[in-house]
mmCIF file of C-alpha atoms in Angstrom:
data_model
loop_
_atom_site.group_PDB
_atom_site.id
_atom_site.type_symbol
_atom_site.label_atom_id
_atom_site.label_comp_id
_atom_site.label_asym_id
_atom_site.label_seq_id
_atom_site.Cartn_x
_atom_site.Cartn_y
_atom_site.Cartn_z
ATOM 1 C CA MET A 1 5.760 -6.383 -35.712
ATOM 2 C CA ARG A 2 2.740 -5.976 -32.742
ATOM 3 C CA VAL A 3 4.077 -5.876 -29.127
ATOM 4 C CA LEU A 4 2.782 -5.893 -26.171
ATOM 5 C CA GLY A 5 4.842 -3.722 -23.425
ATOM 6 C CA ILE A 6 4.288 -3.980 -19.580
ATOM 7 C CA GLU A 7 5.807 -1.650 -17.249
ATOM 8 C CA THR A 8 5.772 -2.621 -13.165
ATOM 9 C CA SER A 9 9.043 -0.810 -12.152
ATOM 10 C CA CYS A 10 7.738 1.067 -9.587
ATOM 11 C CA ASP A 11 4.446 2.435 -8.628
ATOM 12 C CA GLU A 12 2.490 2.720 -11.998
ATOM 13 C CA THR A 13 1.044 -0.532 -14.052
ATOM 14 C CA GLY A 14 1.347 0.574 -17.908
ATOM 15 C CA VAL A 15 0.162 -1.674 -20.907
ATOM 16 C CA ALA A 16 0.497 -0.912 -24.151
ATOM 17 C CA ILE A 17 0.559 -2.531 -27.633
ATOM 18 C CA TYR A 18 2.764 -1.113 -30.567
ATOM 19 C CA ASP A 19 2.790 -1.883 -33.581
ATOM 20 C CA SER A 20 5.659 -1.674 -36.153
ATOM 21 C CA GLU A 21 3.896 0.278 -39.206
ATOM 22 C CA ALA A 22 0.764 1.673 -37.424
ATOM 23 C CA GLY A 23 2.154 3.389 -34.228
ATOM 24 C CA LEU A 24 0.665 2.894 -30.716
ATOM 25 C CA LEU A 25 -2.634 1.432 -30.971
ATOM 26 C CA GLY A 26 -3.555 1.108 -27.272
ATOM 27 C CA ASP A 27 -2.454 2.528 -23.864
ATOM 28 C CA ALA A 28 -3.685 2.219 -20.348
ATOM 29 C CA LEU A 29 -2.078 3.459 -17.061
ATOM 30 C CA TYR A 30 -2.997 3.074 -13.356
ATOM 31 C CA SER A 31 -1.047 5.308 -11.067
ATOM 32 C CA GLN A 32 -0.770 4.041 -7.440
ATOM 33 C CA ILE A 33 -0.307 7.353 -6.101
ATOM 34 C CA ALA A 34 -3.064 7.131 -3.780
ATOM 35 C CA VAL A 35 -1.770 4.053 -2.127
ATOM 36 C CA HIS A 36 1.224 5.183 -1.235
ATOM 37 C CA ALA A 37 0.363 8.901 -0.364
ATOM 38 C CA GLU A 38 -0.474 8.448 2.985
ATOM 39 C CA TYR A 39 3.251 6.930 3.703
ATOM 40 C CA GLY A 40 4.831 9.787 2.147
ATOM 41 C CA GLY A 41 6.782 7.603 -0.560
ATOM 42 C CA VAL A 42 6.422 4.193 -2.146
ATOM 43 C CA VAL A 43 6.070 1.215 -0.136
ATOM 44 C CA PRO A 44 7.263 -2.122 -2.140
ATOM 45 C CA GLU A 45 5.651 -4.454 -0.992
ATOM 46 C CA LEU A 46 2.090 -2.526 -1.390
ATOM 47 C CA ALA A 47 3.080 -1.720 -4.983
ATOM 48 C CA SER A 48 3.867 -5.504 -5.650
ATOM 49 C CA ARG A 49 0.028 -6.334 -4.538
ATOM 50 C CA ASP A 50 -1.600 -3.495 -6.390
ATOM 51 C CA HIS A 51 0.360 -4.672 -9.973
ATOM 52 C CA VAL A 52 -0.799 -7.973 -9.463
ATOM 53 C CA ARG A 53 -4.410 -6.556 -9.008
ATOM 54 C CA LYS A 54 -4.336 -4.329 -11.678
ATOM 55 C CA LEU A 55 -2.141 -6.072 -14.473
ATOM 56 C CA LEU A 56 -4.570 -8.497 -15.911
ATOM 57 C CA PRO A 57 -7.509 -5.964 -15.953
ATOM 58 C CA LEU A 58 -5.249 -3.580 -17.949
ATOM 59 C CA VAL A 59 -4.017 -6.038 -20.375
ATOM 60 C CA LYS A 60 -7.630 -6.926 -21.177
ATOM 61 C CA GLU A 61 -8.810 -3.186 -21.734
ATOM 62 C CA VAL A 62 -5.630 -2.542 -24.115
ATOM 63 C CA LEU A 63 -6.400 -5.698 -26.033
ATOM 64 C CA ALA A 64 -9.942 -4.064 -26.722
ATOM 65 C CA GLU A 65 -8.590 -0.506 -27.201
ATOM 66 C CA ALA A 66 -6.578 -1.603 -29.713
ATOM 67 C CA ASN A 67 -8.907 -4.046 -31.324
ATOM 68 C CA THR A 68 -6.272 -6.809 -30.931
ATOM 69 C CA THR A 69 -6.878 -10.541 -30.256
ATOM 70 C CA THR A 70 -3.923 -12.678 -28.907
ATOM 71 C CA ASP A 71 -3.066 -14.514 -31.949
ATOM 72 C CA GLN A 72 -2.340 -10.788 -33.603
ATOM 73 C CA LEU A 73 0.087 -10.354 -31.074
ATOM 74 C CA ASP A 74 3.838 -10.927 -32.125
ATOM 75 C CA ALA A 75 6.162 -10.731 -28.804
ATOM 76 C CA VAL A 76 5.601 -9.446 -25.389
ATOM 77 C CA ALA A 77 7.623 -6.890 -24.239
ATOM 78 C CA TYR A 78 8.148 -6.228 -19.860
ATOM 79 C CA THR A 79 10.131 -4.378 -17.771
ATOM 80 C CA ALA A 80 13.314 -6.213 -16.459
ATOM 81 C CA GLY A 81 15.006 -3.568 -14.449
ATOM 82 C CA PRO A 82 16.203 -1.229 -12.748
ATOM 83 C CA GLY A 83 13.131 -0.944 -10.225
ATOM 84 C CA LEU A 84 12.096 -2.485 -7.245
ATOM 85 C CA ILE A 85 12.408 -6.446 -7.871
ATOM 86 C CA GLY A 86 8.943 -7.274 -6.377
ATOM 87 C CA ALA A 87 7.053 -4.910 -8.495
ATOM 88 C CA LEU A 88 9.678 -6.142 -11.738
ATOM 89 C CA MET A 89 8.728 -9.604 -11.030
ATOM 90 C CA VAL A 90 5.045 -9.277 -10.969
ATOM 91 C CA GLY A 91 5.587 -7.884 -14.889
ATOM 92 C CA ALA A 92 8.023 -9.815 -16.111
ATOM 93 C CA SER A 93 6.489 -13.515 -14.886
ATOM 94 C CA THR A 94 2.980 -12.306 -15.926
ATOM 95 C CA GLY A 95 4.834 -11.018 -19.488
ATOM 96 C CA ARG A 96 6.782 -14.098 -19.485
ATOM 97 C CA ALA A 97 3.887 -16.694 -18.780
ATOM 98 C CA MET A 98 1.475 -14.842 -21.497
ATOM 99 C CA ALA A 99 3.990 -15.150 -23.968
ATOM 100 C CA LEU A 100 4.584 -19.000 -23.453
ATOM 101 C CA ALA A 101 1.007 -19.625 -23.631
ATOM 102 C CA TRP A 102 0.429 -17.293 -26.555
ATOM 103 C CA GLY A 103 3.506 -19.260 -28.292
ATOM 104 C CA ILE A 104 5.282 -16.012 -29.299
ATOM 105 C CA PRO A 105 8.776 -14.513 -27.842
ATOM 106 C CA ALA A 106 9.317 -12.297 -24.970
ATOM 107 C CA LEU A 107 12.091 -9.685 -23.826
ATOM 108 C CA GLY A 108 13.004 -8.025 -20.952
ATOM 109 C CA VAL A 109 13.426 -4.283 -21.404
ATOM 110 C CA HIS A 110 15.538 -1.853 -19.465
ATOM 111 C CA HIS A 111 13.288 0.506 -18.121
ATOM 112 C CA MET A 112 15.902 3.809 -18.499
ATOM 113 C CA GLU A 113 16.086 2.716 -22.257
ATOM 114 C CA GLY A 114 12.064 2.885 -22.392
ATOM 115 C CA HIS A 115 12.521 6.420 -20.836
ATOM 116 C CA LEU A 116 15.128 7.708 -23.321
ATOM 117 C CA LEU A 117 12.959 5.898 -26.728
ATOM 118 C CA ALA A 118 9.653 7.546 -25.441
ATOM 119 C CA PRO A 119 10.143 10.752 -27.366
ATOM 120 C CA MET A 120 10.611 8.330 -30.799
ATOM 121 C CA LEU A 121 6.356 7.898 -29.851
ATOM 122 C CA GLU A 122 5.979 11.900 -31.176
ATOM 123 C CA GLU A 123 5.427 13.204 -34.616
ATOM 124 C CA GLN A 124 8.716 14.585 -35.059
ATOM 125 C CA PRO A 125 10.961 12.318 -33.037
ATOM 126 C CA PRO A 126 15.053 13.095 -33.150
ATOM 127 C CA GLU A 127 17.391 11.350 -35.155
ATOM 128 C CA PHE A 128 20.713 9.532 -34.014
ATOM 129 C CA PRO A 129 23.156 10.852 -32.648
ATOM 130 C CA PHE A 130 21.821 13.189 -29.614
ATOM 131 C CA VAL A 131 22.357 13.428 -26.186
ATOM 132 C CA ALA A 132 20.178 12.158 -23.217
ATOM 133 C CA LEU A 133 19.034 13.626 -20.243
ATOM 134 C CA LEU A 134 17.499 10.607 -18.175
ATOM 135 C CA VAL A 135 15.654 12.257 -15.113
ATOM 136 C CA SER A 136 13.314 10.804 -12.886
ATOM 137 C CA GLY A 137 12.850 9.820 -9.028
ATOM 138 C CA GLY A 138 15.509 7.155 -9.690
ATOM 139 C CA HIS A 139 17.754 8.359 -12.043
ATOM 140 C CA THR A 140 19.614 11.575 -13.253
ATOM 141 C CA GLN A 141 22.314 11.079 -16.119
ATOM 142 C CA LEU A 142 23.546 12.616 -19.128
ATOM 143 C CA VAL A 143 24.007 9.694 -22.076
ATOM 144 C CA GLN A 144 25.618 10.270 -25.308
ATOM 145 C CA VAL A 145 23.275 7.711 -27.606
ATOM 146 C CA ASP A 146 24.864 6.831 -31.269
ATOM 147 C CA ALA A 147 22.085 4.136 -31.578
ATOM 148 C CA ILE A 148 19.456 1.978 -30.080
ATOM 149 C CA GLY A 149 21.745 0.194 -27.594
ATOM 150 C CA GLU A 150 25.030 2.283 -27.982
ATOM 151 C CA TYR A 151 24.976 4.354 -25.098
ATOM 152 C CA SER A 152 27.859 5.923 -23.649
ATOM 153 C CA LEU A 153 27.406 7.366 -19.689
ATOM 154 C CA LEU A 154 28.687 11.367 -19.741
ATOM 155 C CA GLY A 155 27.768 12.225 -16.372
ATOM 156 C CA GLU A 156 25.205 11.471 -13.522
ATOM 157 C CA SER A 157 23.922 12.423 -9.884
ATOM 158 C CA LEU A 158 26.349 11.061 -7.314
ATOM 159 C CA ASP A 159 23.547 11.201 -4.771
ATOM 160 C CA ASP A 160 19.990 11.669 -5.215
ATOM 161 C CA ALA A 161 18.380 11.763 -8.273
ATOM 162 C CA ALA A 162 17.128 15.160 -9.341
ATOM 163 C CA GLY A 163 13.167 13.773 -8.783
ATOM 164 C CA GLU A 164 13.582 12.173 -5.559
ATOM 165 C CA ALA A 165 15.500 15.460 -4.376
ATOM 166 C CA PHE A 166 12.057 16.967 -5.709
ATOM 167 C CA ASP A 167 10.080 14.608 -3.419
ATOM 168 C CA LYS A 168 12.006 15.238 -0.412
ATOM 169 C CA ALA A 169 12.316 19.470 -0.428
ATOM 170 C CA ALA A 170 8.501 18.738 -1.077
ATOM 171 C CA LYS A 171 7.728 16.947 2.167
ATOM 172 C CA MET A 172 10.694 19.664 4.289
ATOM 173 C CA LEU A 173 7.725 22.199 3.221
ATOM 174 C CA GLY A 174 5.116 20.210 4.303
ATOM 175 C CA MET A 175 3.579 19.065 0.759
ATOM 176 C CA SER A 176 1.890 15.928 -0.193
ATOM 177 C CA TYR A 177 3.632 13.128 -2.224
ATOM 178 C CA PRO A 178 4.698 12.743 -4.850
ATOM 179 C CA GLY A 179 6.498 16.095 -4.407
ATOM 180 C CA GLY A 180 7.670 17.085 -7.983
ATOM 181 C CA PRO A 181 4.057 18.483 -9.145
ATOM 182 C CA GLU A 182 3.401 20.242 -5.578
ATOM 183 C CA ILE A 183 7.197 22.094 -5.620
ATOM 184 C CA ALA A 184 6.072 22.943 -9.570
ATOM 185 C CA ARG A 185 2.640 24.247 -8.587
ATOM 186 C CA LEU A 186 3.913 26.442 -5.785
ATOM 187 C CA ALA A 187 6.899 27.534 -7.740
ATOM 188 C CA GLU A 188 4.421 29.617 -10.137
ATOM 189 C CA GLN A 189 3.359 31.793 -7.755
ATOM 190 C CA GLY A 190 6.406 32.244 -5.737
ATOM 191 C CA ASP A 191 8.542 35.261 -5.388
ATOM 192 C CA ARG A 192 12.067 33.629 -7.709
ATOM 193 C CA SER A 193 13.859 36.730 -6.685
ATOM 194 C CA ARG A 194 13.493 35.893 -2.833
ATOM 195 C CA PHE A 195 16.127 33.333 -2.520
ATOM 196 C CA ARG A 196 19.274 32.508 -4.293
ATOM 197 C CA PHE A 197 19.844 28.325 -3.703
ATOM 198 C CA PRO A 198 23.315 27.007 -5.099
ATOM 199 C CA ARG A 199 23.523 25.234 -8.217
ATOM 200 C CA PRO A 200 25.742 22.450 -6.998
ATOM 201 C CA MET A 201 28.914 21.154 -8.803
ATOM 202 C CA THR A 202 28.395 24.014 -11.581
ATOM 203 C CA ASP A 203 31.319 26.009 -10.883
ATOM 204 C CA ARG A 204 34.005 22.548 -11.883
ATOM 205 C CA PRO A 205 34.269 21.066 -14.576
ATOM 206 C CA GLY A 206 32.572 17.638 -15.708
ATOM 207 C CA LEU A 207 29.288 16.604 -16.059
ATOM 208 C CA ASP A 208 28.249 14.534 -12.625
ATOM 209 C CA MET A 209 25.666 16.236 -10.772
ATOM 210 C CA SER A 210 24.723 16.359 -7.267
ATOM 211 C CA PHE A 211 21.186 17.244 -5.271
ATOM 212 C CA SER A 212 21.697 16.444 -1.772
ATOM 213 C CA GLY A 213 23.498 19.695 -0.758
ATOM 214 C CA LEU A 214 20.211 21.457 -2.254
ATOM 215 C CA LYS A 215 18.006 19.251 0.318
ATOM 216 C CA THR A 216 19.852 20.428 3.199
ATOM 217 C CA TYR A 217 20.171 23.906 1.843
ATOM 218 C CA THR A 218 16.072 23.547 1.746
ATOM 219 C CA LEU A 219 15.866 22.449 5.225
ATOM 220 C CA ASN A 220 18.307 24.938 6.763
ATOM 221 C CA THR A 221 16.114 27.723 5.195
ATOM 222 C CA SER A 222 12.776 26.266 6.090
ATOM 223 C CA ASN A 223 13.383 25.937 9.605
ATOM 224 C CA ASP A 224 14.794 29.325 9.620
ATOM 225 C CA LEU A 225 11.444 31.032 8.840
ATOM 226 C CA ARG A 226 9.309 28.791 10.686
ATOM 227 C CA ILE A 227 7.142 30.118 13.390
ATOM 228 C CA ASP A 228 5.677 27.724 16.324
ATOM 229 C CA GLY A 229 7.138 24.841 13.511
ATOM 230 C CA GLU A 230 4.752 26.234 10.675
ATOM 231 C CA LEU A 231 5.846 27.975 7.251
ATOM 232 C CA SER A 232 3.370 30.524 6.158
ATOM 233 C CA ALA A 233 2.140 29.865 2.189
ATOM 234 C CA LYS A 234 4.408 32.882 1.246
ATOM 235 C CA ASP A 235 7.509 31.129 2.486
ATOM 236 C CA GLN A 236 5.919 27.768 1.135
ATOM 237 C CA ARG A 237 5.620 29.299 -2.425
ATOM 238 C CA ASP A 238 9.369 31.282 -2.209
ATOM 239 C CA ILE A 239 11.453 28.318 -1.624
ATOM 240 C CA ALA A 240 9.593 26.248 -3.704
ATOM 241 C CA ALA A 241 10.597 28.756 -6.500
ATOM 242 C CA ALA A 242 14.165 28.942 -5.252
ATOM 243 C CA PHE A 243 14.364 24.971 -4.852
ATOM 244 C CA GLU A 244 13.096 24.620 -8.358
ATOM 245 C CA ASP A 245 15.158 26.950 -10.097
ATOM 246 C CA ALA A 246 18.422 26.032 -8.634
ATOM 247 C CA VAL A 247 17.736 22.289 -9.850
ATOM 248 C CA VAL A 248 16.469 23.391 -13.662
ATOM 249 C CA ASP A 249 19.485 25.677 -13.769
ATOM 250 C CA THR A 250 22.005 22.842 -12.763
ATOM 251 C CA LEU A 251 20.679 20.355 -15.253
ATOM 252 C CA ALA A 252 20.405 23.432 -18.255
ATOM 253 C CA ILE A 253 24.247 24.214 -17.559
ATOM 254 C CA LYS A 254 24.840 20.538 -17.357
ATOM 255 C CA CYS A 255 23.102 19.833 -20.759
ATOM 256 C CA LYS A 256 24.957 22.933 -22.503
ATOM 257 C CA ARG A 257 28.036 21.366 -21.463
ATOM 258 C CA ALA A 258 27.191 18.012 -22.927
ATOM 259 C CA LEU A 259 26.400 19.603 -26.113
ATOM 260 C CA GLN A 260 29.518 21.302 -26.540
ATOM 261 C CA GLN A 261 31.822 17.987 -25.411
ATOM 262 C CA THR A 262 29.901 16.135 -27.631
ATOM 263 C CA GLY A 263 29.237 18.403 -30.352
ATOM 264 C CA PHE A 264 25.949 17.308 -31.155
ATOM 265 C CA LYS A 265 23.068 19.372 -32.212
ATOM 266 C CA GLN A 266 19.877 17.430 -30.646
ATOM 267 C CA LEU A 267 19.287 17.065 -26.880
ATOM 268 C CA VAL A 268 16.217 14.908 -25.506
ATOM 269 C CA ILE A 269 14.981 14.850 -22.250
ATOM 270 C CA ALA A 270 13.283 11.823 -20.503
ATOM 271 C CA GLY A 271 11.692 10.298 -17.195
ATOM 272 C CA GLY A 272 9.328 11.991 -14.701
ATOM 273 C CA VAL A 273 10.631 15.193 -14.203
ATOM 274 C CA SER A 274 11.077 15.936 -17.834
ATOM 275 C CA ALA A 275 7.583 17.119 -17.822
ATOM 276 C CA ASN A 276 8.565 20.040 -15.772
ATOM 277 C CA GLN A 277 7.552 23.358 -17.753
ATOM 278 C CA ARG A 278 10.221 25.087 -16.163
ATOM 279 C CA LEU A 279 13.126 22.577 -17.216
ATOM 280 C CA ARG A 280 11.562 22.718 -20.318
ATOM 281 C CA ASP A 281 11.549 26.666 -20.940
ATOM 282 C CA LYS A 282 14.795 26.937 -20.088
ATOM 283 C CA LEU A 283 16.046 24.291 -22.315
ATOM 284 C CA GLU A 284 14.523 25.517 -24.673
ATOM 285 C CA ALA A 285 15.916 29.240 -24.602
ATOM 286 C CA MET A 286 19.213 27.348 -23.647
ATOM 287 C CA VAL A 287 19.422 24.977 -27.077
ATOM 288 C CA SER A 288 18.249 27.758 -29.158
ATOM 289 C CA LYS A 289 21.296 29.649 -28.527
ATOM 290 C CA GLU A 290 23.181 26.712 -29.297
ATOM 291 C CA ARG A 291 22.156 26.232 -32.326
ATOM 292 C CA ALA A 292 20.494 22.736 -31.450
ATOM 293 C CA GLN A 293 16.603 21.208 -30.935
ATOM 294 C CA LEU A 294 15.127 19.544 -27.640
ATOM 295 C CA PHE A 295 13.017 17.028 -28.281
ATOM 296 C CA TYR A 296 10.557 15.330 -25.336
ATOM 297 C CA ALA A 297 7.553 13.016 -25.156
ATOM 298 C CA ARG A 298 4.407 14.308 -24.549
ATOM 299 C CA PRO A 299 3.274 14.681 -20.376
ATOM 300 C CA ARG A 300 1.528 11.134 -20.308
ATOM 301 C CA PHE A 301 4.758 9.439 -21.500
ATOM 302 C CA CYS A 302 7.674 11.445 -19.276
ATOM 303 C CA THR A 303 6.347 9.378 -16.567
ATOM 304 C CA ASP A 304 6.415 5.272 -16.439
ATOM 305 C CA ASN A 305 4.195 3.538 -18.973
ATOM 306 C CA GLY A 306 3.777 0.752 -21.093
ATOM 307 C CA ALA A 307 4.166 2.728 -24.258
ATOM 308 C CA MET A 308 7.792 3.351 -23.615
ATOM 309 C CA ILE A 309 8.258 -0.803 -23.029
ATOM 310 C CA ALA A 310 6.554 -1.853 -25.993
ATOM 311 C CA TYR A 311 8.308 0.728 -28.213
ATOM 312 C CA ALA A 312 11.803 -0.193 -27.132
ATOM 313 C CA GLY A 313 10.913 -3.805 -26.890
ATOM 314 C CA CYS A 314 9.679 -3.790 -30.691
ATOM 315 C CA GLN A 315 12.999 -2.187 -31.731
ATOM 316 C CA ARG A 316 15.195 -5.380 -30.336
ATOM 317 C CA LEU A 317 12.631 -8.003 -30.795
ATOM 318 C CA ALA A 318 12.440 -6.813 -34.676
ATOM 319 C CA ALA A 319 16.172 -6.973 -34.262
ATOM 320 C CA GLY A 320 15.884 -10.608 -33.428
ATOM 321 C CA GLN A 321 16.550 -10.369 -29.757
ATOM 322 C CA SER A 322 14.698 -12.479 -27.033
ATOM 323 C CA SER A 323 14.475 -13.346 -23.636
ATOM 324 C CA ASP A 324 14.719 -17.565 -22.576
ATOM 325 C CA LEU A 325 12.588 -18.608 -20.204
ATOM 326 C CA PHE A 326 14.726 -18.178 -17.575
ATOM 327 C CA ILE A 327 13.145 -14.869 -15.779
ATOM 328 C CA GLN A 328 16.172 -12.157 -14.921
ATOM 329 C CA CYS A 329 15.290 -9.131 -13.396
ATOM 330 C CA GLN A 330 17.807 -6.485 -12.063
ATOM 331 C CA PRO A 331 16.961 -3.556 -9.337
ATOM 332 C CA ARG A 332 20.343 -2.236 -10.814
ATOM 333 C CA TRP A 333 21.030 -2.251 -14.523
ATOM 334 C CA PRO A 334 23.573 0.048 -16.052
ATOM 335 C CA LEU A 335 22.379 1.499 -19.393
ATOM 336 C CA ASP A 336 25.751 1.320 -20.926
ATOM 337 C CA THR A 337 25.619 -2.610 -20.481
ATOM 338 C CA LEU A 338 22.840 -3.134 -23.138
ATOM 339 C CA GLU A 339 23.607 -5.069 -26.090
ATOM 340 C CA PRO A 340 23.643 -2.665 -29.529
ATOM 341 C CA ILE A 341 20.960 -3.586 -32.321
ATOM 342 C CA THR A 342 22.189 -5.123 -35.100
ATOM 343 C CA LYS A 343 19.481 -5.816 -37.605
ATOM 344 C CA PRO A 344 19.222 -9.763 -38.584
#
């Protein structure tokens, strides 16, 4: 089965073609970072307009890259949620219209299921069951994954997602949007022993997390060091290092608990923050001690992309699932409400 995948949940327009036998045939991504940077975050209306502008040119680009004509496509998969409703509607209405015109089925895909399955695109994918850490700008969740569609929520952030906390902390330190990569870049040069930030909710049982307190701690620390309202470059680097370590340590502690609780020996990390090298190194060390394995996607498939939607859609479409003509997008959509895959 050959599936065209469309991702428009936030500020990246992603298109890809996945073949169930040949693998990924084509992949293109347009990021709106430059559009939203001057506002310090994503402006939903601007995001929707840019998806309208870029989506069809990207579809044409990917069809050419994959050497595929529209009559060789078997289905279209598009992100139906969660995400920004206007942005979701652009991809869903375009994908549904193309499928109708081409006489092929279409399917709305859960954005976080796409992230969760992105490591399946690698040469050595994980095998079910496993624990997944989904960590991005909008979500931080630990999920028990028994099979595609068989998900149990083990724990989640009770306030800010880790990626959101990275962006807000970066803004406090005077860095540009998006903040996650900026924090990681500066942290590499920082003195990690200068500050010790708290590791929220690690002193109590359970797998839930919290990151809003770290923002407050970051703000107070930076305010105490400002001279005439400005932070020195050294202070920026050292605070960035302390903040990054606090987030990474918190995630690693919770992942270790999740592996011990489930008894699983495979950990998958997915979502934009999973590209953070400090997090990967910390988790690699942890799973080695636990005699477990760590899996993640290559960096370009950690952020939002069309390949993960094409892959996830292909699995469900191959199992006989599809969406009707009524377009339903869901800004909020719990992962554990998805239907499991049953082979026809």
